[in-house]
């Protein structure tokens, strides 16, 4: 090989290395869905409530081609209007959850496996329209959650399809909760602290979140998806029991693109 060819090969390899080091592959998902919400919060009522709810979910996954680990960010927004079993009392529920995670990605032909840890910050409320004293319950929690994702891609009807399953389970966390019989007036006006910041585990707050989606690729950068999202929030702290179960049918689209930073 002549010196000119050696230099040409070296420059080509250098250009590929610079391009790879400055490239970040991004997958963005936007979904909206509706379904049923089930609520129990014994601070507000001993009754169980149920009714329709809406969810908006936006997520972004970023990974450099030469890196084993990737970053995931998700935003989940829920709102529900529920009634008790006889339809005489109603409760409104809403919450926002921010997820930030790091995961490792492994590729096996058509199967992709991802595993890591997610931090989840949840802020929300439940409002009972009939209560005169303590009509609302505030919700604030922070959880560390192991995460796993499996994606299987396959051709069908001249299109590329993907079946994806994602699951997160709580490990440890911290949540706000009034104590049994304690009012918000006592907490915030009088400053009477009574074990209101509670450390939690998968035993006292056995939350569980899962999502299954089936997507079809329409173009190189755009994919349509349909699936099920189940978010099950539970807690048994300070002699108070609560659960919020979201069951949603989700519709959305996926975009894949790359960000290249020039040196």
Coordinates of C-alpha atoms in Angstrom, one line a residue:
X1 CA 0.0 0.0 0.0
X2 CA 1.4 3.4 -1.0
X3 CA 1.8 6.2 1.5
X4 CA -1.1 8.2 -0.2
X5 CA -3.5 5.3 0.4
X6 CA -2.3 4.9 4.0
X7 CA -3.0 8.6 4.6
X8 CA -6.4 8.3 3.0
X9 CA -7.4 5.4 5.1
X10 CA -6.1 7.1 8.3
X11 CA -8.1 10.3 7.5
X12 CA -11.2 8.3 6.8
X13 CA -10.9 6.4 10.1
X14 CA -10.3 9.7 11.9
X15 CA -13.4 11.3 10.3
X16 CA -15.5 8.3 11.3
X17 CA -14.2 8.5 14.9
X18 CA -15.0 12.2 15.1
X19 CA -18.4 11.7 13.7
X20 CA -19.2 8.9 16.1
X21 CA -17.9 10.7 19.2
X22 CA -20.0 13.8 18.3
X23 CA -23.2 11.8 17.5
X24 CA -26.1 11.1 19.9
X25 CA -28.9 8.9 18.8
X26 CA -32.3 10.1 20.1
X27 CA -35.7 8.2 20.3
X28 CA -38.6 10.4 21.3
X29 CA -42.1 9.0 22.1
X30 CA -45.3 11.1 22.6
X31 CA -48.4 9.3 23.7
X32 CA -51.9 10.2 24.9
X33 CA -54.5 7.8 26.3
X34 CA -57.7 7.3 28.2
X35 CA -59.1 4.7 30.5
X36 CA -60.2 4.0 34.1
X37 CA -58.9 5.2 37.4
X38 CA -59.5 3.5 40.7
X39 CA -58.8 5.5 44.0
X40 CA -58.8 4.8 47.7
X41 CA -57.5 7.3 50.2
X42 CA -58.6 6.7 53.8
X43 CA -57.4 10.2 54.9
X44 CA -60.3 11.6 52.8
X45 CA -62.8 8.7 52.8
X46 CA -63.2 5.0 53.5
X47 CA -65.0 4.6 50.2
X48 CA -63.5 3.4 46.9
X49 CA -63.8 5.7 43.8
X50 CA -63.7 5.0 40.1
X51 CA -64.1 6.9 36.9
X52 CA -62.5 8.0 33.6
X53 CA -59.1 9.5 33.3
X54 CA -56.6 10.9 30.8
X55 CA -52.8 10.5 30.5
X56 CA -50.1 12.3 28.5
X57 CA -46.7 10.6 28.3
X58 CA -43.6 12.0 26.7
X59 CA -40.2 10.2 26.8
X60 CA -36.8 10.7 25.3
X61 CA -33.9 8.2 25.2
X62 CA -30.4 9.3 24.3
X63 CA -27.3 7.2 23.6
X64 CA -24.0 7.6 21.9
X65 CA -23.2 4.8 19.4
X66 CA -19.9 4.0 21.2
X67 CA -21.3 4.0 24.7
X68 CA -22.9 1.1 26.6
X69 CA -25.1 3.2 28.8
X70 CA -28.0 5.5 27.8
X71 CA -30.2 8.1 29.4
X72 CA -33.9 8.1 29.6
X73 CA -36.2 11.1 30.6
X74 CA -40.0 10.7 30.9
X75 CA -42.9 13.1 31.8
X76 CA -46.2 11.6 32.8
X77 CA -49.3 13.8 33.4
X78 CA -52.6 12.3 34.7
X79 CA -56.1 13.7 35.5
X80 CA -59.2 11.8 36.6
X81 CA -62.7 12.4 37.6
X82 CA -64.2 9.7 39.9
X83 CA -67.3 8.8 41.9
X84 CA -68.1 6.5 44.8
X85 CA -70.0 3.3 44.2
X86 CA -73.4 4.9 44.6
X87 CA -72.5 8.0 42.5
X88 CA -73.2 10.6 45.3
X89 CA -69.7 11.7 46.1
X90 CA -66.9 12.6 43.6
X91 CA -63.2 13.0 43.8
X92 CA -60.8 14.7 41.4
X93 CA -57.3 13.4 41.0
X94 CA -54.2 14.7 39.2
X95 CA -50.5 14.1 39.3
X96 CA -47.3 14.7 37.4
X97 CA -44.3 12.3 37.5
X98 CA -40.8 13.1 36.3
X99 CA -38.6 10.0 35.5
X100 CA -34.9 10.1 35.0
X101 CA -32.9 6.9 34.4
X102 CA -29.7 5.4 33.2
X103 CA -29.8 2.0 31.6
X104 CA -27.5 -0.5 29.8
X105 CA -28.5 -1.7 26.3
X106 CA -27.8 -5.1 24.8
X107 CA -28.7 -6.2 21.2
X108 CA -29.4 -9.8 20.2
X109 CA -30.4 -9.8 16.5
X110 CA -34.1 -8.7 16.6
X111 CA -34.3 -8.6 20.4
X112 CA -33.1 -5.5 22.4
X113 CA -32.8 -5.7 26.2
X114 CA -32.4 -2.7 28.5
X115 CA -31.9 -2.6 32.2
X116 CA -31.1 0.1 34.7
X117 CA -32.3 2.4 37.5
X118 CA -34.9 5.2 37.4
X119 CA -35.5 8.0 39.8
X120 CA -39.2 9.0 39.9
X121 CA -40.5 12.3 41.4
X122 CA -44.3 12.4 41.8
X123 CA -46.4 15.5 42.7
X124 CA -50.2 15.3 42.8
X125 CA -53.5 15.8 44.6
X126 CA -56.9 14.2 45.4
X127 CA -59.8 16.5 46.0
X128 CA -63.0 15.3 47.6
X129 CA -65.9 17.6 46.6
X130 CA -68.0 16.7 49.6
X131 CA -65.6 17.1 52.5
X132 CA -65.8 20.3 54.5
X133 CA -62.8 19.5 56.8
X134 CA -59.6 18.2 55.0
X135 CA -61.2 18.2 51.5
X136 CA -57.9 17.6 49.7
X137 CA -54.9 15.3 50.0
X138 CA -51.5 16.4 48.7
X139 CA -49.1 13.8 47.3
X140 CA -45.4 14.0 47.1
X141 CA -42.9 11.1 46.7
X142 CA -39.5 10.3 45.4
X143 CA -38.6 6.7 44.5
X144 CA -35.6 4.8 43.2
X145 CA -36.9 2.1 40.8
X146 CA -35.1 -0.7 38.9
X147 CA -36.2 -0.7 35.3
X148 CA -36.3 -3.3 32.5
X149 CA -37.3 -3.0 28.8
X150 CA -37.6 -5.7 26.2
X151 CA -38.2 -4.8 22.5
X152 CA -38.7 -7.4 19.7
X153 CA -38.7 -6.2 16.1
X154 CA -40.2 -8.2 13.2
X155 CA -41.3 -7.6 9.6
X156 CA -45.1 -7.9 8.8
X157 CA -47.1 -6.7 5.7
X158 CA -44.0 -5.0 4.3
X159 CA -43.6 -2.9 7.4
X160 CA -41.2 -3.1 10.3
X161 CA -43.1 -3.7 13.6
X162 CA -41.8 -3.7 17.2
X163 CA -43.4 -5.1 20.4
X164 CA -42.0 -3.4 23.5
X165 CA -42.6 -4.1 27.2
X166 CA -41.4 -1.8 30.0
X167 CA -41.6 -2.3 33.7
X168 CA -40.5 -0.3 36.8
X169 CA -40.6 -1.5 40.4
X170 CA -39.9 0.6 43.6
X171 CA -36.9 -0.2 45.7
X172 CA -36.7 2.6 48.3
X173 CA -38.1 6.1 48.5
X174 CA -39.5 9.0 50.6
X175 CA -43.1 10.3 50.6
X176 CA -45.1 13.0 52.3
X177 CA -48.2 11.9 54.3
X178 CA -50.2 13.4 57.1
X179 CA -50.6 11.2 60.1
X180 CA -53.9 9.6 61.1
X181 CA -56.3 12.3 62.4
X182 CA -53.8 15.1 61.6
X183 CA -55.0 18.1 59.6
X184 CA -53.0 20.2 57.1
X185 CA -53.7 23.2 59.3
X186 CA -51.7 21.5 62.0
X187 CA -48.8 20.8 59.6
X188 CA -48.4 24.0 57.8
X189 CA -50.0 26.7 60.1
X190 CA -48.9 25.4 63.4
X191 CA -45.8 23.6 62.2
X192 CA -46.7 20.4 64.2
X193 CA -44.5 17.7 62.5
X194 CA -45.7 14.2 63.1
X195 CA -43.7 11.8 61.0
X196 CA -44.9 13.5 57.8
X197 CA -41.8 12.6 55.7
X198 CA -41.9 8.8 55.6
X199 CA -39.1 6.5 54.2
X200 CA -40.7 3.8 52.1
X201 CA -39.8 0.5 50.6
X202 CA -41.5 -2.0 48.2
X203 CA -43.3 -3.3 51.3
X204 CA -44.9 -0.1 52.6
X205 CA -45.4 1.5 49.1
X206 CA -45.5 -1.4 46.6
X207 CA -45.8 0.7 43.4
X208 CA -45.7 -0.9 40.0
X209 CA -45.7 0.6 36.5
X210 CA -45.8 -1.3 33.2
X211 CA -46.3 -0.5 29.6
X212 CA -46.8 -2.7 26.5
X213 CA -46.8 -1.1 23.0
X214 CA -47.0 -2.4 19.5
X215 CA -45.6 0.0 16.9
X216 CA -45.4 0.1 13.1
X217 CA -42.7 2.0 11.2
X218 CA -44.1 4.3 8.5
X219 CA -40.9 6.0 7.5
X220 CA -37.2 6.1 8.5
X221 CA -37.9 8.6 11.3
X222 CA -41.6 8.1 12.2
X223 CA -43.5 5.2 13.9
X224 CA -47.1 4.9 15.1
X225 CA -47.8 3.0 18.3
X226 CA -50.7 1.6 20.3
X227 CA -50.6 0.0 23.7
X228 CA -51.5 -0.3 27.4
X229 CA -50.1 1.7 30.3
X230 CA -50.7 0.6 33.9
X231 CA -49.5 2.7 36.8
X232 CA -50.4 1.3 40.2
X233 CA -49.5 3.6 43.1
X234 CA -50.0 2.1 46.6
X235 CA -49.0 3.1 50.2
X236 CA -49.7 2.0 53.8
X237 CA -48.1 4.6 56.0
X238 CA -49.0 6.6 59.2
X239 CA -52.1 4.3 59.7
X240 CA -53.5 5.5 56.3
X241 CA -54.0 3.4 53.3
X242 CA -54.1 4.7 49.7
X243 CA -54.0 3.4 46.1
X244 CA -54.4 5.0 42.7
X245 CA -54.6 2.6 39.8
X246 CA -54.4 4.0 36.3
X247 CA -55.4 1.8 33.3
X248 CA -54.9 3.5 30.0
X249 CA -55.1 2.6 26.3
X250 CA -52.3 4.8 24.7
X251 CA -51.9 6.1 21.2
X252 CA -48.8 7.8 20.0
X253 CA -45.9 8.2 17.6
X254 CA -42.1 7.7 17.8
X255 CA -39.4 9.7 16.2
X256 CA -35.8 8.5 15.7
X257 CA -33.0 11.0 14.8
X258 CA -29.4 11.8 15.5
X259 CA -27.8 14.9 16.9
X260 CA -24.2 15.5 15.6
X261 CA -22.0 18.1 17.3
X262 CA -19.3 19.4 15.0
X263 CA -15.8 19.8 16.5

